[in-house]
Tab-separated table of C-alpha atoms in Angstrom:
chain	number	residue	atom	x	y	z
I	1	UNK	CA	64.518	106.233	78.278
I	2	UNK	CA	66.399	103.639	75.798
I	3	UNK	CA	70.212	103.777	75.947
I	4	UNK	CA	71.775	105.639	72.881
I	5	UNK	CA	72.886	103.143	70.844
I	6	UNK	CA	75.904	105.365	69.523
I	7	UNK	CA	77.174	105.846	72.372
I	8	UNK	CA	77.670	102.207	73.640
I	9	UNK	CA	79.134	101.441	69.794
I	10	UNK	CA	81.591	104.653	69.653
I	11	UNK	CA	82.384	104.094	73.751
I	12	UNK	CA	83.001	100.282	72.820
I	13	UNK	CA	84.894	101.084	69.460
I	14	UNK	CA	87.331	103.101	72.069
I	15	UNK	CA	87.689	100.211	74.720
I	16	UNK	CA	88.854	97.706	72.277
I	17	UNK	CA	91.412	100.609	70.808
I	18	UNK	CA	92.132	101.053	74.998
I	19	UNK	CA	93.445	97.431	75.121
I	20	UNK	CA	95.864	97.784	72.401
I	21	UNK	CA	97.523	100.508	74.059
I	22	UNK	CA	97.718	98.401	77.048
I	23	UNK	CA	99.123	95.524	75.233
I	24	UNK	CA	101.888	97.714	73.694
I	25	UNK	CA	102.791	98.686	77.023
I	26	UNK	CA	103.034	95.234	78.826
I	27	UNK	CA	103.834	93.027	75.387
I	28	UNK	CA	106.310	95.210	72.883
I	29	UNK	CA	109.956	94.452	73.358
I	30	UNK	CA	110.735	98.242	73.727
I	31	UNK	CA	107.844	99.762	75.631
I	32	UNK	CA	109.679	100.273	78.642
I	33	UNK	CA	112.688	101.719	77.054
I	34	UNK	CA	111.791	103.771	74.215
I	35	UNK	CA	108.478	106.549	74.039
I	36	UNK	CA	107.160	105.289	71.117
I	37	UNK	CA	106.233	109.014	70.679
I	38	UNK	CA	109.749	110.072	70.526
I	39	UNK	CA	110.234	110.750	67.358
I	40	UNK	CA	114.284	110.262	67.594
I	41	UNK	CA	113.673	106.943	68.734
I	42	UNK	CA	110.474	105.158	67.453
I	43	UNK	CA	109.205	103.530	64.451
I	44	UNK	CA	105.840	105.136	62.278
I	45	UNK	CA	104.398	101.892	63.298
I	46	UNK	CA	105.051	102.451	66.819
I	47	UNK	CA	103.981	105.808	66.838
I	48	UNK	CA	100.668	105.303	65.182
I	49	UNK	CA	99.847	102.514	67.419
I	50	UNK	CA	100.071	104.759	70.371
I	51	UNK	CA	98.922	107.948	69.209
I	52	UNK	CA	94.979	106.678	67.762
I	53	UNK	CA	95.057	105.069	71.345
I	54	UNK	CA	94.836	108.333	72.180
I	55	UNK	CA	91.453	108.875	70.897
I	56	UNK	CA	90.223	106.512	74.363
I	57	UNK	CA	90.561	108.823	77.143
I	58	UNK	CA	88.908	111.893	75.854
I	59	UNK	CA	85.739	110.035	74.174
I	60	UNK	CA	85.020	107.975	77.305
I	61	UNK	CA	85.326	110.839	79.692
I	62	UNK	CA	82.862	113.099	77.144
I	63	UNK	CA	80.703	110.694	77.054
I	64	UNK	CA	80.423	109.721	80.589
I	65	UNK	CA	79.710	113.214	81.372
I	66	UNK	CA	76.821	112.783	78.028
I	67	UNK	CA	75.754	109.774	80.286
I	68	UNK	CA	75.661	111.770	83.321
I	69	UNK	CA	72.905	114.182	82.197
I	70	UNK	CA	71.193	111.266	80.499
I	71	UNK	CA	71.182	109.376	83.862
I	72	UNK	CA	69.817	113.029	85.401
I	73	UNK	CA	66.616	113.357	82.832
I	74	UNK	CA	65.949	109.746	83.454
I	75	UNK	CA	65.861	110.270	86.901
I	76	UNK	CA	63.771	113.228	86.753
I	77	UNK	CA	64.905	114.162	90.249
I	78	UNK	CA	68.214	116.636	90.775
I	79	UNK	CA	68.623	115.242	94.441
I	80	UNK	CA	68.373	111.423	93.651
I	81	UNK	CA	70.694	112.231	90.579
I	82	UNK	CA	73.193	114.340	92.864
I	83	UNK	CA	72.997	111.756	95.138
I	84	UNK	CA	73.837	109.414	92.887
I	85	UNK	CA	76.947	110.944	91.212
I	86	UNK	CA	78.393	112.014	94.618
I	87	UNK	CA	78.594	108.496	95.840
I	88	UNK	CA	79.886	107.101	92.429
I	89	UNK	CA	82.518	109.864	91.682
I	90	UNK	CA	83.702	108.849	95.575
I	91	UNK	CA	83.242	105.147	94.336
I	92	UNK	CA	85.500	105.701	91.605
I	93	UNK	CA	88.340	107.698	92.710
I	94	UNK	CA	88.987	105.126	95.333
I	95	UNK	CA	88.560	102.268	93.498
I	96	UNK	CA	91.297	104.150	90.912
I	97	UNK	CA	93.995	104.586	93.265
I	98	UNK	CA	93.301	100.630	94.852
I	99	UNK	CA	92.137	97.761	92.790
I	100	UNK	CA	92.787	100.054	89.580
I	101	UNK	CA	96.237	101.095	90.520
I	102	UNK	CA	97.019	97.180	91.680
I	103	UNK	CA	95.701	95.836	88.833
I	104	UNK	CA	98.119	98.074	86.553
I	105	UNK	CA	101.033	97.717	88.431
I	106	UNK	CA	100.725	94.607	90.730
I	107	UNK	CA	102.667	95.803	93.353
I	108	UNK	CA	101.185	94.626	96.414
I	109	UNK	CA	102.976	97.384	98.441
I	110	UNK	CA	101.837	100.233	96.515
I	111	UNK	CA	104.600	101.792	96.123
I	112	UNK	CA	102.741	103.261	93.207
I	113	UNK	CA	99.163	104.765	93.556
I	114	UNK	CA	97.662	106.161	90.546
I	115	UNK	CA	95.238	108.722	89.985
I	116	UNK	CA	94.174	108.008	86.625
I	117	UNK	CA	91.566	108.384	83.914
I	118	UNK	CA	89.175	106.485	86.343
I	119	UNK	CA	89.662	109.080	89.023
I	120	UNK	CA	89.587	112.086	86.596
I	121	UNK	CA	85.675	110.746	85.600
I	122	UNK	CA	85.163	110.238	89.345
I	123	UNK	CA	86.615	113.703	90.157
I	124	UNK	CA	84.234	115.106	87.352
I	125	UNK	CA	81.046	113.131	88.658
I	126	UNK	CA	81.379	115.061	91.780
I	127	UNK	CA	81.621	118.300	90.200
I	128	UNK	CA	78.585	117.878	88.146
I	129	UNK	CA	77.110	116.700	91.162
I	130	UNK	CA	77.703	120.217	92.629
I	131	UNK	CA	76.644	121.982	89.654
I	132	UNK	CA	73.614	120.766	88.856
I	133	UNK	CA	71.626	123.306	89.663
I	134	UNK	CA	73.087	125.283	86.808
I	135	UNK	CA	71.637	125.262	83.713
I	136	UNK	CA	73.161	122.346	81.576
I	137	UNK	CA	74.523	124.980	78.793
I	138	UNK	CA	76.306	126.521	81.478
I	139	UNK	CA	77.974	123.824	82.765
I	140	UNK	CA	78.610	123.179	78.887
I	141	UNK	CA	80.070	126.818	79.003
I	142	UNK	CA	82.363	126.200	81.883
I	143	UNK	CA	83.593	123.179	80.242
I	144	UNK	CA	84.965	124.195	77.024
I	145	UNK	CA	86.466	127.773	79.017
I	146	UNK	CA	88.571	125.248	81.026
I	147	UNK	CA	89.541	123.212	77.854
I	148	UNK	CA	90.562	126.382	76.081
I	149	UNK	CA	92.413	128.334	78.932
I	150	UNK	CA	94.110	125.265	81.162
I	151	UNK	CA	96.896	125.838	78.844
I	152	UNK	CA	97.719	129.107	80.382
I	153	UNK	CA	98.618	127.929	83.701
I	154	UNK	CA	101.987	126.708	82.538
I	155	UNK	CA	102.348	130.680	81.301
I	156	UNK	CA	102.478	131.676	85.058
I	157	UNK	CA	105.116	132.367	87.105
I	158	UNK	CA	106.310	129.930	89.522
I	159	UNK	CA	104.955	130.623	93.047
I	160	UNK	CA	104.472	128.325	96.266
I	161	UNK	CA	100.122	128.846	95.767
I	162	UNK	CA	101.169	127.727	91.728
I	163	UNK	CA	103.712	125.116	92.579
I	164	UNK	CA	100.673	123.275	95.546
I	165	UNK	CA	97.647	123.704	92.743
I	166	UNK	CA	99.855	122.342	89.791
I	167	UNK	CA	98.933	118.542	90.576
I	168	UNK	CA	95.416	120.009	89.817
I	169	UNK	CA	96.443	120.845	86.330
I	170	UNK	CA	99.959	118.895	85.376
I	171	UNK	CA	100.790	115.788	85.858
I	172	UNK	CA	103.136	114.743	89.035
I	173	UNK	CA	104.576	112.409	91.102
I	174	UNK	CA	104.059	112.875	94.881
I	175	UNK	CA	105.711	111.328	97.663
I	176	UNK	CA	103.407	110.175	100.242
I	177	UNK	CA	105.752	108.364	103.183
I	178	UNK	CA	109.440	106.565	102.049
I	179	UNK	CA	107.927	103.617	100.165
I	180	UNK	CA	104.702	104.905	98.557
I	181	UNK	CA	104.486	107.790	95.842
I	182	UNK	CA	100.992	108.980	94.213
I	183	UNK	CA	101.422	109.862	90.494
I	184	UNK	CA	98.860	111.990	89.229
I	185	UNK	CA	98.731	110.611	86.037
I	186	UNK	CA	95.427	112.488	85.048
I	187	UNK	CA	95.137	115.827	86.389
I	188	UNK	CA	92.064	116.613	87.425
I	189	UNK	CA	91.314	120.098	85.920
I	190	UNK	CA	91.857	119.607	82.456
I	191	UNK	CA	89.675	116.304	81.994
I	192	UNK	CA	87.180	118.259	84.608
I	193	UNK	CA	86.741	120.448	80.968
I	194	UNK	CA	86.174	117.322	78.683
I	195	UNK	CA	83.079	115.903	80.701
I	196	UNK	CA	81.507	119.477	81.698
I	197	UNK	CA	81.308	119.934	77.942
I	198	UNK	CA	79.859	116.667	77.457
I	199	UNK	CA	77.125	117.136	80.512
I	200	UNK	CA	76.349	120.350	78.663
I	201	UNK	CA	76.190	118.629	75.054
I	202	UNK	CA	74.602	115.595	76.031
I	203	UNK	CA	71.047	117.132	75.507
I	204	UNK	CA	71.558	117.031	71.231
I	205	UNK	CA	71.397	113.291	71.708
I	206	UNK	CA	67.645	113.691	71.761
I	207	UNK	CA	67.555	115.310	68.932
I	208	UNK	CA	66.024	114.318	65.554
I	209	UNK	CA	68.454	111.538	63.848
I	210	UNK	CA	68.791	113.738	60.899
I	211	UNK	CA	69.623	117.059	62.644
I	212	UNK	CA	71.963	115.262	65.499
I	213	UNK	CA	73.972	113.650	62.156
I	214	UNK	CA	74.322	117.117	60.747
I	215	UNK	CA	75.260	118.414	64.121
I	216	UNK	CA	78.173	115.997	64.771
I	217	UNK	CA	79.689	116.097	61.260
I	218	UNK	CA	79.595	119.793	61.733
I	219	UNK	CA	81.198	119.849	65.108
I	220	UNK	CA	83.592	116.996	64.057
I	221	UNK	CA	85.130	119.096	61.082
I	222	UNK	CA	84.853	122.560	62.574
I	223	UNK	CA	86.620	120.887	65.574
I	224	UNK	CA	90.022	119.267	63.279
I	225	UNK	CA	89.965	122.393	61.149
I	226	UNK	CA	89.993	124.742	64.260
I	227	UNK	CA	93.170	122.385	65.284
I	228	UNK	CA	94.911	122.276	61.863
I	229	UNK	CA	94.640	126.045	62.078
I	230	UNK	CA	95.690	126.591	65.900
I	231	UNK	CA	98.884	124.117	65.145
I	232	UNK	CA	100.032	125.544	61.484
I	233	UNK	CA	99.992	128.649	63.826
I	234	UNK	CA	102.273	126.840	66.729
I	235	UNK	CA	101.974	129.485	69.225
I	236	UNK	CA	98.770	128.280	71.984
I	237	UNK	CA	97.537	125.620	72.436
I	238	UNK	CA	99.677	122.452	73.074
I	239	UNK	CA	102.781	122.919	75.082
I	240	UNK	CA	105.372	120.252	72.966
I	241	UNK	CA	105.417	122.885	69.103
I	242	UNK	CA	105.308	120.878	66.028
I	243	UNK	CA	109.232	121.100	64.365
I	244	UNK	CA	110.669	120.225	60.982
I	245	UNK	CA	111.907	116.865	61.208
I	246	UNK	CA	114.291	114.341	59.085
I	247	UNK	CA	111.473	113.382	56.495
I	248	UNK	CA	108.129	114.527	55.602
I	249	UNK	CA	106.343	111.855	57.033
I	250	UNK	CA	107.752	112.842	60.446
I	251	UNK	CA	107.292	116.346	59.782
I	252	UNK	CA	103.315	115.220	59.591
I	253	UNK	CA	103.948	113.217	62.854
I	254	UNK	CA	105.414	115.831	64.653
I	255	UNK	CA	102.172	117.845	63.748
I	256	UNK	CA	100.196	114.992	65.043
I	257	UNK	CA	101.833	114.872	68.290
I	258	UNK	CA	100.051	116.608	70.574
I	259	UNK	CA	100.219	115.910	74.226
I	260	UNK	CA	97.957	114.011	76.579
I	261	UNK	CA	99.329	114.393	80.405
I	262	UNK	CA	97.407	116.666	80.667
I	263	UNK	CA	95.481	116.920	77.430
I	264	UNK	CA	96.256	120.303	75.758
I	265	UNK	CA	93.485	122.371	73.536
I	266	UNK	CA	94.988	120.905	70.719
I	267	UNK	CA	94.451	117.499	71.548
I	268	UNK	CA	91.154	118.097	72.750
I	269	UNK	CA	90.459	119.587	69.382
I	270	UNK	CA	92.184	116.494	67.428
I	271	UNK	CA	90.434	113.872	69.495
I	272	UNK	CA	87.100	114.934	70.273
I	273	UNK	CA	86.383	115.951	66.472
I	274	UNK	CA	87.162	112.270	66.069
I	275	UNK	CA	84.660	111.668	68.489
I	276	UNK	CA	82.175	113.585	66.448
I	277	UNK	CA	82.751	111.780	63.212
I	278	UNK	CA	82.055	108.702	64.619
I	279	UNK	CA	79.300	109.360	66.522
I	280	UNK	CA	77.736	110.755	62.744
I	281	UNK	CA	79.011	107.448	61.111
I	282	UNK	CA	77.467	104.946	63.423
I	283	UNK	CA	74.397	106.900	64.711
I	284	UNK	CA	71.240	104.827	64.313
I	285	UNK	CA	73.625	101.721	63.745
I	286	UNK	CA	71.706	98.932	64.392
I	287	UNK	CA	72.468	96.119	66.771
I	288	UNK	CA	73.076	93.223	64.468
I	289	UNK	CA	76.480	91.685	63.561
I	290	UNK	CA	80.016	93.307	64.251
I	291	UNK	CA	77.958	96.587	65.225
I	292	UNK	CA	75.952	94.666	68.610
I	293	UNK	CA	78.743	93.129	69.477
I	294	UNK	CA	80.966	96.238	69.402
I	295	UNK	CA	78.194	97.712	71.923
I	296	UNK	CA	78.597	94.864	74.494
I	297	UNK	CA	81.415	96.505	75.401
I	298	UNK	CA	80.538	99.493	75.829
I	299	UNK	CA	77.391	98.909	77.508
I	300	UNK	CA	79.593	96.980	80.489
I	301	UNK	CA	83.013	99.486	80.279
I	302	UNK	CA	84.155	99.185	83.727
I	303	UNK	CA	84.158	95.789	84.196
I	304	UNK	CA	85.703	95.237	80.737
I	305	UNK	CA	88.542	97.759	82.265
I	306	UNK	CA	89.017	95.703	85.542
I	307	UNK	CA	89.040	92.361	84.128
I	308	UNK	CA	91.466	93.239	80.917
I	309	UNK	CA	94.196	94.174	83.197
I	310	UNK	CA	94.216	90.550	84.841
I	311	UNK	CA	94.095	88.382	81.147
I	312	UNK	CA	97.251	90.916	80.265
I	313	UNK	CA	99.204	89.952	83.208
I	314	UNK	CA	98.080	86.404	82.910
I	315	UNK	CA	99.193	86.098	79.179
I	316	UNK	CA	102.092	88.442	80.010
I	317	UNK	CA	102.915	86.067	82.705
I	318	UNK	CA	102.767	83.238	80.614
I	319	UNK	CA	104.768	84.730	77.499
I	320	UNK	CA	107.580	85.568	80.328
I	321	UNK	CA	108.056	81.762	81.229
I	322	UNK	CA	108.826	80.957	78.011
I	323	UNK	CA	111.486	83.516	77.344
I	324	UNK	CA	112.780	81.854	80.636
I	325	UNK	CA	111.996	84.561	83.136
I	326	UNK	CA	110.591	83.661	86.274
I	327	UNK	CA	108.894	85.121	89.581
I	328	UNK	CA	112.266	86.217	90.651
I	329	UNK	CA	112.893	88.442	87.627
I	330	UNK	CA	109.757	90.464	87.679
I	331	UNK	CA	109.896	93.961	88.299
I	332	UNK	CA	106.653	95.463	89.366
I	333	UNK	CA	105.475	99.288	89.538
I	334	UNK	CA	106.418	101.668	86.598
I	335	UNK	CA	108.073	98.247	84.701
I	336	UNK	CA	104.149	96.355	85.588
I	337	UNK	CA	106.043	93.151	86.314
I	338	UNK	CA	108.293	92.653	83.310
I	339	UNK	CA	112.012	92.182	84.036
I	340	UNK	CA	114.819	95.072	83.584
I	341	UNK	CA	116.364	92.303	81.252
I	342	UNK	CA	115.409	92.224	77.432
I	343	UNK	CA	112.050	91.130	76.833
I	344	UNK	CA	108.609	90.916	75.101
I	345	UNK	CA	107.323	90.659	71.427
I	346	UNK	CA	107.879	93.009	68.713
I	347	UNK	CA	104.851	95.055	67.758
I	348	UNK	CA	103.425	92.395	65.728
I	349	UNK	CA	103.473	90.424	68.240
I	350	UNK	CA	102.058	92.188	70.544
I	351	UNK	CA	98.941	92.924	67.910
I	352	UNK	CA	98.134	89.379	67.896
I	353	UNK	CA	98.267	89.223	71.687
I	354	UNK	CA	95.583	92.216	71.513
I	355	UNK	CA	93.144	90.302	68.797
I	356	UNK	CA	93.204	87.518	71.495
I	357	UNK	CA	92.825	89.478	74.551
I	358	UNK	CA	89.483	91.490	72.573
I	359	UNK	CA	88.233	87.710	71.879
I	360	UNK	CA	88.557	86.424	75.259
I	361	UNK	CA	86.874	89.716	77.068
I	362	UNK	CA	83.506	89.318	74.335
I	363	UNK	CA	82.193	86.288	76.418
I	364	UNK	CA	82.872	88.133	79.501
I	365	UNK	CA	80.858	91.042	79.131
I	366	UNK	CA	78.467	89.540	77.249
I	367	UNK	CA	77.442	87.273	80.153
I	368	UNK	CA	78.284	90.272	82.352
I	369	UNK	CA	75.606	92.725	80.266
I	370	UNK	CA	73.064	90.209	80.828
I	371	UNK	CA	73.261	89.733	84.231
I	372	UNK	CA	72.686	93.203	84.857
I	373	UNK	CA	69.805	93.051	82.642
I	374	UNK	CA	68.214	89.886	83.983
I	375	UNK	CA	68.839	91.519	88.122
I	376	UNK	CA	67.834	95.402	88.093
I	377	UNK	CA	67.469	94.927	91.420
I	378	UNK	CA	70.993	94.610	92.858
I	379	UNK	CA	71.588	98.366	92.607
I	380	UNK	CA	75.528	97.651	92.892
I	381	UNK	CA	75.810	96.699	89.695
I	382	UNK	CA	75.776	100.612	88.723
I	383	UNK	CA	78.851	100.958	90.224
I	384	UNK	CA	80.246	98.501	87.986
């Protein structure tokens, strides 16, 4: 079967987004002091730079679990594909909380191991592995119940059986021996909802163009009118209420703000009818221009992820030296390297730094994509 071209231009379109909000984080002068979601604090600039970033996470793990089911009816063999998940979702959630979690925080200790959006997929490959067997609409089913009821765990009452599960379903920071602590930065549970509803989905893709087009815009608008309705209402659904603010523009802000760790109903809602839309603007998008080279990177994700982390550090490295800091000054694990002193670019800054860093990783996955092509035999390469 022929890849979905959508999918490797929408999951591409959300990796190049991924590095800005990367970039903000190891390049703007006040990303380790200031939340640029903290509406007391930050800028509108800030803000928006960080909150369409958060449009990444939930399309790539939706469509990884689309890609999972694809992979499946490829196969045409349940065992070979259950096979196949098992030792990738293993493959993954190590290599999040090792070369992923050094590569974040270079920190050769690792005093900080991560369990991150690369675990969460990895975590959901093996569940899909286990579920198989269902029908795909069920799996679908159990998706979107998790996605619309995780919320309620934070309604329970605090007991030692909720307080060991909650790492499952909040995010947390766990001390694992004197020097090393693993944050759960992606909870398992809640993402586990995103790609069981995109396993269960993933079958529309075949559809006709015309009736998959209709299908996403409706899902796309039913899904941001279901939110604008569930947050006028401010009662379920995200566990940080919208609030009057200072100006009107931050009153609309506040309404945006939903939360990510661990991504509520409402931002599932927000982000995945997103998703839709853009899956119904650039389906049957050819592969010409802008638009094919868009898809290289989504065609080669996880090595774009690995590699991107290494150019930041290298340019953040660089831009360090000339503000006169030196190895001595670096600060590694929650600060990623950069000194407790004043430092960085302002946001402008830090765009630029982004345009260049999306440049430099074209040529890189480009060559990448084509190796894979040109050597179907080295089976590795899946994992990569």
């Amino acid at each position: 079967m022929k890849r979905v071209q959508s999918i490797d231009l929408v999951r591409g379109i959300v990796m190049i987004i991924m590095a800005l909000d990367h970039t903000r984080d190891m390049f703007h002068e006040t990303a380790t002091t200031i939340d640029p979601l903290d509406l007391t604090k930050t800028t509108t600039a800030a803000f928006l730079t960080r909150l369409i970033t958060h449009l990444c996470a939930p399309t790539f793990v939706f469509l990884s679990g689309v890609s999972a089911w694809l992979s499946m009816r490829n196969r045409k063999d349940v065992s070979s594909s259950r096979a196949f998940l098992l030792k990738r979702g293993l493959w993954l959630i190590i290599l999040d909380v090792t070369l992923i979690s050094l590569g974040i925080f270079y920190d050769l200790r690792f005093g900080i191991i991560m369990f991150q959006v690369i675990g969460a997929i990895g975590f959901g490959f093996l569940m899909i592995a286990l579920l198989m067997g269902l029908p795909s609409r069920v799996v679908g089913f159990i998706g979107l119940a998790i996605i619309a009821l995780h919320n309620t765990v934070t309604l329970l009452p605090s007991t030692g059986i909720t307080m060991m599960l909650s790492p499952l379903f909040i995010q947390s920071l766990l001390p694992i021996g004197p020097d090393h602590n693993l944050l759960i930065g992606y909870p398992p549970i809640p993402w586990l909802g995103v790609i069981l509803a995109g396993y269960g989905f993933a079958k529309n893709f075949l559809r006709p163009s015309a009736e998959r087009k209709s299908l996403f815009l409706k899902l796309g608008i039913g899904s941001i009118a279901l939110f604008v309705i569930l947050r006028i209402i401010n009662v379920y659904g995200d566990p940080n209420p919208w609030t009057s603010q200072s100006s009107p523009l931050f009153t609309v802000l506040s309404f945006l703000n939903v939360t990510k760790y661990p991504p509520s109903l409402m931002f599932d809602l927000l982000f995945l009818g997103i998703m839709f839309l853009l899956l119904r603007i650039f389906d049957k998008v050819g592969s010409e221009g802008l638009a094919g080279a868009v898809k290289i990177y989504g065609k080669v994700p996880m090595f774009y992820y690995l590699i991107h982390w290494h150019l930041l550090h290298l340019l953040m490295f660089i831009v360090l030296a000339i503000q006169g800091y030196g190895p001595k000054d670096y600060s590694f694990g929650f600060n990623m390297g950069r000194p407790q002193a004043p430092n960085g670019l302002p946001l402008w800054g830090a765009y630029l730094v982004w345009i260049f860093v999306v440049v430099i990783m074209y040529p890189l996955c480009a060559w990448y994509n084509k190796y894979k092509i040109e050597h179907p035999e080295k089976t590795f390469l899946r994992y990569l």
